[in-house]
Amino acid sequence: MGLMKLITFPMDRSYSLTGPEAQKAVAAGLANADWYRTPVDRKRLKALMQRADGPALRDTALWLGLLGATGAAGIALWGSGWAVPVFLVYGVLYASAADSRWHECGHGTAFRTRWMNDVVYQIASFLMMRNPVVWRWSHARHHTDTIIVGRDPEISGMRPPQLIVIGLNFLGLVSVPQSFAALVRNALGRLAPDEADYVPDSERPKAVRAARIHMGIYGATLIACIAAGSILPAMLIGLPRFYGIWLLLVMGLPQHLGLAEDVLDHRLNSRTVHMNRVLRFVYWNMNYHMEHHMYPMVPYHRLPDLHEAVKHDCPPAARSLWAAWREIVPCVVRQLRDPHHFIRPQLPPGAGAPRYGPMGQAAE
Amino acid sequence: MAEIDACGLDEIDEEDLLRFDHGGHSYAIYRITGDEVYCTDGLCTHEQVHLEDGLVMEHVIECPRHNGRFDIRTGKALGAPVCIDLATYPARVVNGRVLVDLP
Ligand code: FES
């Protein structure tokens, strides 16, 4: 197998939002379509959607407290071997845990109080090296058109999968330079064509301002490094996005990897994975990913209950991360040879019919 | 404008809403507490998803698709991804019925 095969896409399919697949998706009725949702009684759903500040206040205090404590310990131990494990934990809290905070607060569901969602969203966006304005719109599109090729900007497992890129990204080696370049581009007042496809014109000044603030903080960190003659300031701000992101990929790639493209049913393109309490704290229950896509209004702390409410209609959840990856790895390896291969989850007897396409066209 | 008898007050739970279709148009009728009711257009201004499955929190309706929020009283869009306000219509309760003024 040639090396290039690991990093190239099939020539007949582009994941660009401005390429031919975008037009095809619209023509096929896959854009902004009506998705299957497991019916849940309105009263029960309303109870599940109720917001509270308590769980997220507790979890955020713990998260920021641990981040502060490990950061302080890292400074104190800098120069000794003990700094290594401390920074490993700091990095995971910085980069891997921030993703789910960015995500939940972006939906505005983590806290009941709006400004609390907004504050944590801004902090987490910075830690993830994401423009908070651009990524809010990107994620809205991901929810409208989940894994619809040519429409969804957040498809991480294209076909055939770029295994080298995915591997390098366990240390952020491709994603960090890309993210940083995107921030520089935004700070210079420009949006990439894909970004321009989903960010409305009226939001662009905000996107530019946010990118400039982020660049200002990175600039100050660089000055601190030069002044101190040490990379320690960057070990605390910026570099954790490299060395702390690996756990996010372990937990997050199974969300959709290996599953169907171009269907209108989250049971077929999203995966729920059971995880232990520590990982669920880091990931804020985003392991209940299929449920989240079906009902994005349910806050993270009620997703286990939503799982109970819909599981009779859904494929069985992966029993563990290990089980999920055991399913994924053979699939993506086969996709290198056969990009049309994907996993077809088994729906339980009596489940609602899978929705492969727009209503009235391709339901089976 | 014509005042239309849309539904009974007891058809809507407190802090909830009901879809109401009339004249080829779809609306949302909200009940906050008691007989405090409001009426807006039914479709979110972001991607035209119906708000009927949304969540009412005090005087805010949250859209079920991307959690965009509107002030139910004024229709004001409260932030991305909703940028365009929702049209509102006068609503009141008379003898346990919700009456709405629709164009
Ligand atoms: S469709 Fe309502 S917020 Fe997007």
Coordinates of C-alpha atoms and ligand atoms in Angstrom, one line a residue:
Chain A
M1 CA 0.0 0.0 0.0
G2 CA 1.6 3.3 -1.1
L3 CA 2.2 6.0 1.5
M4 CA 0.2 8.5 -0.5
K5 CA -2.9 6.3 -0.3
L6 CA -3.0 7.0 3.4
I7 CA -3.3 10.7 3.0
T8 CA -5.2 11.2 -0.2
F9 CA -9.0 11.3 -0.9
P10 CA -10.7 9.5 -3.7
M11 CA -10.7 11.8 -6.7
D12 CA -14.5 11.4 -7.3
R13 CA -15.6 12.8 -3.9
S14 CA -14.8 16.2 -2.4
Y15 CA -15.7 17.1 1.2
S16 CA -15.4 20.8 0.4
L17 CA -18.5 22.8 1.1
T18 CA -18.1 24.7 -2.1
G19 CA -17.5 21.8 -4.4
P20 CA -19.8 19.6 -6.5
E21 CA -20.8 17.4 -3.5
A22 CA -22.5 20.4 -1.9
Q23 CA -24.7 20.9 -4.9
K24 CA -25.4 17.2 -5.1
A25 CA -26.5 17.1 -1.5
V26 CA -28.9 19.9 -2.0
A27 CA -30.3 18.4 -5.2
A28 CA -30.8 15.1 -3.4
G29 CA -32.8 16.7 -0.6
L30 CA -30.1 15.9 2.0
A31 CA -29.4 19.5 3.0
N32 CA -31.5 21.0 5.9
A33 CA -33.7 17.9 5.8
D34 CA -36.1 16.3 8.2
W35 CA -34.2 13.8 10.4
Y36 CA -35.5 10.7 12.1
R37 CA -35.9 11.1 15.8
T38 CA -37.0 8.4 18.2
P39 CA -40.3 9.6 19.5
V40 CA -40.2 10.6 23.2
D41 CA -43.3 11.7 25.0
R42 CA -43.4 15.5 25.3
K43 CA -43.7 15.6 29.0
R44 CA -40.8 13.3 29.5
L45 CA -38.7 15.2 27.0
K46 CA -39.6 18.5 28.6
A47 CA -38.4 17.1 31.9
L48 CA -35.2 16.0 30.3
M49 CA -34.6 19.4 28.7
Q50 CA -34.9 21.3 31.9
R51 CA -31.8 23.4 32.7
A52 CA -29.9 23.8 35.9
D53 CA -26.8 25.7 36.9
G54 CA -25.7 23.3 39.7
P55 CA -24.1 20.4 37.8
A56 CA -22.1 22.6 35.4
L57 CA -21.1 24.9 38.2
R58 CA -19.7 22.0 40.2
D59 CA -18.0 20.4 37.1
T60 CA -16.6 23.8 35.9
A61 CA -15.2 24.6 39.4
L62 CA -13.6 21.2 39.5
W63 CA -12.3 21.5 35.9
L64 CA -10.8 25.0 36.4
G65 CA -9.6 24.1 39.9
L66 CA -7.7 21.1 38.6
L67 CA -6.4 23.1 35.6
G68 CA -5.1 25.8 38.0
A69 CA -3.7 23.3 40.5
T70 CA -1.8 21.3 37.8
G71 CA -0.7 24.5 36.1
A72 CA 0.7 25.8 39.4
A73 CA 2.3 22.5 40.1
G74 CA 3.8 22.5 36.6
I75 CA 5.4 25.9 37.3
A76 CA 6.7 24.8 40.7
L77 CA 8.2 21.5 39.3
W78 CA 9.5 23.0 36.0
G79 CA 12.9 21.6 35.4
S80 CA 12.4 18.4 37.2
G81 CA 11.1 15.1 35.9
W82 CA 8.0 15.4 38.0
A83 CA 6.8 18.2 35.7
V84 CA 6.2 15.6 33.0
P85 CA 3.2 13.7 34.5
V86 CA 1.8 17.0 35.9
F87 CA 1.8 18.6 32.4
L88 CA 0.3 15.5 30.9
V89 CA -2.7 15.9 33.2
Y90 CA -2.7 19.7 32.7
G91 CA -2.7 19.2 28.9
V92 CA -5.6 16.8 29.0
L93 CA -7.6 19.2 31.1
Y94 CA -6.7 22.1 28.8
A95 CA -7.2 20.6 25.4
S96 CA -9.2 17.4 25.7
A97 CA -11.7 18.5 28.4
A98 CA -12.1 22.0 26.8
D99 CA -13.7 20.5 23.7
S100 CA -16.8 19.2 25.5
R101 CA -17.1 22.5 27.5
W102 CA -16.9 24.4 24.2
H103 CA -19.5 22.1 22.8
E104 CA -22.1 22.1 25.6
C105 CA -21.8 25.8 26.3
G106 CA -22.0 26.5 22.6
H107 CA -25.4 24.8 22.6
G108 CA -26.2 26.9 25.6
T109 CA -27.4 23.9 27.6
A110 CA -24.7 23.3 30.2
F111 CA -25.9 26.1 32.5
R112 CA -29.3 27.5 32.9
T113 CA -27.9 31.0 33.1
R114 CA -26.9 32.3 29.7
W115 CA -23.9 34.4 30.7
M116 CA -22.3 31.4 32.4
N117 CA -22.6 29.4 29.1
D118 CA -21.1 32.4 27.2
V119 CA -18.1 32.8 29.6
V120 CA -17.2 29.1 29.6
Y121 CA -17.7 29.0 25.8
Q122 CA -15.2 31.8 25.3
I123 CA -12.6 30.3 27.6
A124 CA -13.0 26.8 26.0
S125 CA -12.9 28.2 22.5
F126 CA -9.6 29.8 23.3
L127 CA -8.2 26.7 24.8
M128 CA -9.3 24.7 21.7
M129 CA -7.7 27.3 19.4
R130 CA -11.1 27.8 17.8
N131 CA -12.7 31.0 16.7
P132 CA -15.8 31.2 18.9
V133 CA -17.8 32.8 16.2
V134 CA -16.8 30.7 13.2
W135 CA -17.1 27.5 15.2
R136 CA -20.5 28.3 16.5
W137 CA -21.7 28.4 12.9
S138 CA -19.7 25.4 11.9
H139 CA -21.3 23.4 14.6
A140 CA -24.8 24.6 13.7
R141 CA -24.2 23.3 10.2
H142 CA -22.9 20.0 11.7
H143 CA -26.2 19.6 13.4
T144 CA -28.3 20.5 10.4
D145 CA -26.4 18.2 8.0
T146 CA -24.6 15.7 10.1
I147 CA -22.1 13.8 8.0
I148 CA -23.7 14.9 4.8
V149 CA -20.7 15.2 2.4
G150 CA -20.4 18.7 0.9
R151 CA -22.4 20.2 3.7
D152 CA -21.0 19.2 7.1
P153 CA -17.7 21.1 7.9
E154 CA -17.0 18.8 10.9
I155 CA -16.5 15.4 9.2
S156 CA -13.3 14.1 10.7
G157 CA -13.3 10.6 9.2
M158 CA -13.4 11.1 5.4
R159 CA -13.3 8.2 3.0
P160 CA -10.8 6.8 2.5
P161 CA -9.6 7.9 6.0
Q162 CA -6.4 10.0 6.1
L163 CA -4.9 7.7 8.7
I164 CA -1.5 9.5 8.8
V165 CA -3.3 12.8 9.4
I166 CA -5.5 11.2 12.1
G167 CA -2.4 9.7 13.7
L168 CA -0.4 13.0 13.6
N169 CA -3.4 14.7 15.2
F170 CA -3.1 12.7 18.4
L171 CA -0.4 15.2 19.0
G172 CA -2.1 18.0 17.2
L173 CA 0.6 18.1 14.5
V174 CA -1.8 18.9 11.7
S175 CA -4.8 20.3 13.5
V176 CA -2.9 22.9 15.5
P177 CA -1.1 24.5 12.6
Q178 CA -4.4 24.5 10.7
S179 CA -6.3 26.0 13.6
F180 CA -3.6 28.6 14.1
A181 CA -3.5 29.5 10.5
A182 CA -7.3 29.9 10.5
L183 CA -7.1 32.3 13.4
V184 CA -4.4 34.3 11.7
R185 CA -6.5 34.4 8.5
N186 CA -9.6 35.5 10.5
A187 CA -7.5 38.1 12.4
L188 CA -6.4 39.5 9.0
G189 CA -10.1 39.9 8.2
R190 CA -10.5 36.9 5.9
L191 CA -12.6 33.8 5.9
A192 CA -11.8 30.6 4.0
P193 CA -14.4 29.7 1.3
D194 CA -15.8 26.9 3.5
E195 CA -16.1 29.3 6.5
A196 CA -17.8 31.9 4.3
D197 CA -20.3 29.2 3.3
Y198 CA -21.7 28.9 6.8
V199 CA -20.8 32.2 8.6
P200 CA -23.4 34.9 7.8
D201 CA -21.9 38.3 6.6
S202 CA -23.4 40.0 9.7
E203 CA -21.2 37.8 12.0
R204 CA -17.9 38.4 10.2
P205 CA -16.8 41.5 12.2
K206 CA -17.3 39.5 15.4
A207 CA -15.3 36.6 14.0
V208 CA -12.4 39.0 13.1
R209 CA -12.5 40.6 16.6
A210 CA -12.5 37.3 18.4
A211 CA -9.5 36.1 16.3
R212 CA -7.6 39.3 17.1
I213 CA -8.2 38.8 20.8
H214 CA -6.9 35.2 20.6
M215 CA -3.8 36.3 18.6
G216 CA -3.2 39.0 21.2
I217 CA -3.1 36.4 24.0
Y218 CA -0.8 34.2 22.0
G219 CA 1.4 37.3 21.2
A220 CA 1.6 38.1 24.9
T221 CA 2.5 34.5 25.7
L222 CA 5.3 34.7 23.1
I223 CA 6.6 37.9 24.7
A224 CA 6.5 36.3 28.1
C225 CA 8.5 33.4 26.8
I226 CA 11.1 35.7 25.3
A227 CA 11.3 37.8 28.5
A228 CA 11.6 34.8 30.7
G229 CA 14.0 33.0 28.4
S230 CA 11.8 29.9 28.8
I231 CA 9.0 28.0 27.0
L232 CA 7.2 27.6 30.3
P233 CA 4.6 30.3 29.5
A234 CA 3.8 28.5 26.2
M235 CA 3.7 25.2 28.1
L236 CA 0.7 26.7 30.0
I237 CA -0.9 28.6 27.1
G238 CA -0.9 27.3 23.5
L239 CA 1.3 24.2 23.6
P240 CA -1.1 22.1 25.6
R241 CA -3.2 22.1 22.4
F242 CA -0.5 19.8 21.0
Y243 CA 0.4 17.6 23.9
G244 CA -3.0 17.4 25.6
I245 CA -5.4 16.7 22.7
W246 CA -4.8 12.9 22.4
L247 CA -7.6 11.9 24.8
L248 CA -10.1 13.9 22.9
L249 CA -9.3 11.9 19.8
V250 CA -9.6 8.7 21.6
M251 CA -13.0 9.7 23.0
G252 CA -14.3 11.8 20.1
L253 CA -13.4 10.1 16.9
P254 CA -15.8 7.2 17.6
Q255 CA -18.7 9.8 17.5
H256 CA -19.1 9.1 13.7
L257 CA -16.0 7.3 12.4
G258 CA -16.8 4.3 10.2
L259 CA -20.5 5.0 10.1
A260 CA -22.7 6.0 7.2
E261 CA -22.5 9.2 5.2
D262 CA -25.5 10.9 3.6
V263 CA -28.3 9.5 5.7
L264 CA -30.9 11.3 7.7
D265 CA -30.8 9.1 10.7
H266 CA -28.4 9.6 13.6
R267 CA -28.8 6.0 14.6
L268 CA -26.9 5.2 11.4
N269 CA -24.2 7.8 11.5
S270 CA -23.5 8.5 15.2
R271 CA -22.2 6.2 17.9
T272 CA -22.9 6.0 21.6
V273 CA -20.1 4.6 23.7
H274 CA -20.3 3.7 27.4
M275 CA -17.5 5.2 29.4
N276 CA -16.4 5.3 33.0
R277 CA -17.1 8.3 35.3
V278 CA -13.7 9.9 34.9
L279 CA -13.9 9.9 31.2
R280 CA -17.5 11.1 31.3
F281 CA -16.3 14.0 33.5
V282 CA -13.6 14.9 30.9
Y283 CA -16.0 14.5 28.1
W284 CA -19.2 15.9 29.7
N285 CA -21.2 12.9 28.6
M286 CA -20.6 13.5 24.9
N287 CA -20.2 9.7 24.7
Y288 CA -24.0 9.7 24.4
H289 CA -23.5 11.2 21.0
M290 CA -26.4 9.7 19.1
E291 CA -28.8 10.9 21.7
H292 CA -27.2 14.4 21.7
H293 CA -27.7 14.6 17.9
M294 CA -31.3 13.5 18.2
Y295 CA -32.2 15.9 20.9
P296 CA -29.6 18.7 21.2
M297 CA -31.7 20.5 23.8
V298 CA -31.1 18.0 26.5
P299 CA -28.2 19.1 28.8
Y300 CA -25.2 16.9 29.2
H301 CA -26.1 15.9 32.7
R302 CA -29.4 14.4 31.5
L303 CA -28.0 12.5 28.6
P304 CA -27.8 9.2 30.5
D305 CA -31.6 9.5 31.1
L306 CA -32.2 10.4 27.5
H307 CA -30.2 7.2 26.6
E308 CA -32.6 5.2 28.7
A309 CA -35.6 6.8 27.0
V310 CA -34.5 6.0 23.4
K311 CA -32.3 2.9 23.6
H312 CA -35.2 0.6 22.7
D313 CA -35.2 2.2 19.3
C314 CA -31.4 2.5 18.7
P315 CA -28.5 0.2 18.0
P316 CA -26.8 -1.1 21.1
A317 CA -24.2 1.3 22.5
A318 CA -20.6 0.2 22.3
R319 CA -19.8 -1.3 25.7
S320 CA -16.5 0.6 26.1
L321 CA -14.1 2.7 24.2
W322 CA -12.1 -0.4 23.5
A323 CA -15.1 -2.1 21.9
A324 CA -15.8 1.0 19.8
W325 CA -12.2 1.1 18.5
R326 CA -12.3 -2.6 17.8
E327 CA -15.2 -2.0 15.5
I328 CA -13.7 1.1 14.0
V329 CA -10.1 0.1 13.2
P330 CA -10.9 -2.9 10.8
C331 CA -13.5 -0.7 9.1
V332 CA -11.2 2.3 8.4
V333 CA -8.4 0.0 7.3
R334 CA -10.8 -1.6 4.8
Q335 CA -11.9 1.8 3.7
L336 CA -8.4 2.4 2.4
R337 CA -9.1 -0.2 -0.2
D338 CA -12.8 0.3 -0.5
P339 CA -14.0 3.8 0.3
H340 CA -17.6 2.6 0.0
H341 CA -17.4 0.3 2.9
F342 CA -19.0 1.4 6.2
I343 CA -20.5 0.0 9.4
R344 CA -24.3 -0.7 9.3
P345 CA -25.5 -0.7 12.9
Q346 CA -28.2 -3.2 13.7
L347 CA -31.5 -1.7 14.9
P348 CA -33.4 -3.6 17.5
P349 CA -36.6 -5.5 16.5
G350 CA -39.5 -3.0 16.4
A351 CA -37.3 0.0 15.9
G352 CA -38.5 2.8 13.7
A353 CA -37.6 2.4 10.0
P354 CA -34.1 3.7 9.2
R355 CA -34.2 6.9 7.2
Y356 CA -31.7 6.8 4.4
G357 CA -33.0 9.8 2.5
P358 CA -35.6 12.5 2.4
M359 CA -39.1 11.5 3.5
G360 CA -41.1 9.8 0.8
Q361 CA -38.0 9.0 -1.3
A362 CA -35.8 6.4 0.2
A363 CA -37.3 5.2 3.4
E364 CA -37.0 1.5 3.9
Chain B
M1 CA -56.1 41.7 11.6
A2 CA -58.7 39.3 12.8
E3 CA -59.1 37.9 16.3
I4 CA -59.1 34.1 16.1
D5 CA -60.1 31.6 18.7
A6 CA -57.0 29.5 18.6
C7 CA -57.3 27.0 21.5
G8 CA -58.4 26.4 25.1
L9 CA -56.0 27.8 27.7
D10 CA -55.9 24.3 29.3
E11 CA -54.5 22.8 26.1
I12 CA -51.2 24.4 26.8
D13 CA -49.2 23.5 29.9
E14 CA -47.6 26.3 31.9
E15 CA -44.1 27.2 30.5
D16 CA -45.0 25.5 27.2
L17 CA -46.2 26.1 23.7
L18 CA -48.6 24.8 21.1
R19 CA -48.4 24.8 17.4
F20 CA -51.3 26.6 15.7
D21 CA -51.9 26.5 11.9
H22 CA -54.1 29.0 10.3
G23 CA -54.6 30.4 6.8
G24 CA -51.6 28.5 5.4
H25 CA -49.3 29.9 8.1
S26 CA -48.0 28.3 11.2
Y27 CA -47.8 30.0 14.6
A28 CA -46.6 29.2 18.1
I29 CA -48.8 30.0 21.1
Y30 CA -47.1 30.2 24.5
R31 CA -48.4 30.0 28.0
I32 CA -46.1 31.3 30.7
T33 CA -48.0 31.1 33.9
G34 CA -51.8 31.5 34.6
D35 CA -53.3 33.3 31.6
E36 CA -50.2 35.0 30.4
V37 CA -50.1 34.0 26.8
Y38 CA -48.2 35.1 23.7
C39 CA -48.1 34.3 20.0
T40 CA -45.3 34.3 17.5
D41 CA -44.5 32.9 14.1
G42 CA -44.1 29.2 14.4
L43 CA -40.9 28.8 12.3
C44 CA -37.4 29.7 13.6
T45 CA -35.9 32.5 11.5
H46 CA -32.6 30.6 11.3
E47 CA -33.5 27.5 9.3
Q48 CA -37.2 27.5 9.3
V49 CA -37.6 24.7 11.9
H50 CA -40.9 24.7 13.8
L51 CA -40.5 25.8 17.4
E52 CA -43.3 23.4 18.6
D53 CA -40.7 21.0 20.0
G54 CA -38.7 23.8 21.6
L55 CA -38.3 24.6 25.3
V56 CA -39.9 27.5 27.0
M57 CA -37.9 29.0 29.9
E58 CA -39.6 32.0 31.5
H59 CA -40.0 34.3 28.5
V60 CA -37.6 32.6 26.2
I61 CA -38.3 30.0 23.6
E62 CA -35.3 27.9 22.5
C63 CA -35.3 26.3 19.1
P64 CA -35.0 22.6 19.0
R65 CA -32.5 22.4 16.2
H66 CA -29.6 24.7 17.2
N67 CA -30.8 26.1 20.5
G68 CA -31.3 29.6 19.1
R69 CA -33.3 31.7 21.5
F70 CA -36.0 34.3 21.1
D71 CA -37.8 36.6 23.6
I72 CA -41.4 35.4 23.4
R73 CA -42.8 38.8 24.3
T74 CA -41.0 40.8 21.6
G75 CA -39.7 38.1 19.2
K76 CA -36.2 39.5 19.7
A77 CA -33.5 37.1 18.5
L78 CA -31.2 36.7 21.5
G79 CA -28.0 35.7 19.7
A80 CA -26.4 33.4 17.2
P81 CA -27.4 31.3 15.4
V82 CA -30.6 33.3 15.4
C83 CA -30.0 36.8 14.0
I84 CA -33.5 37.7 12.7
D85 CA -36.3 38.5 15.1
L86 CA -39.5 36.5 15.2
A87 CA -42.8 38.1 14.3
T88 CA -45.2 38.4 17.2
Y89 CA -49.0 38.7 17.3
P90 CA -51.3 40.0 20.1
A91 CA -52.8 37.2 22.2
R92 CA -55.1 37.2 25.2
V93 CA -57.3 34.9 27.2
V94 CA -61.1 35.3 27.3
N95 CA -63.3 32.8 29.2
G96 CA -60.6 30.1 29.1
R97 CA -60.0 30.5 25.4
V98 CA -56.8 31.9 23.8
L99 CA -57.6 34.6 21.2
V100 CA -54.9 35.7 18.8
D101 CA -54.9 38.6 16.4
L102 CA -53.6 37.3 13.1
P103 CA -53.2 39.1 9.7
Ligands
FES1 S1 -33.2 26.4 13.1 FE1 -33.6 27.4 15.0 S2 -31.7 27.9 15.8 FE2 -31.2 27.0 13.9

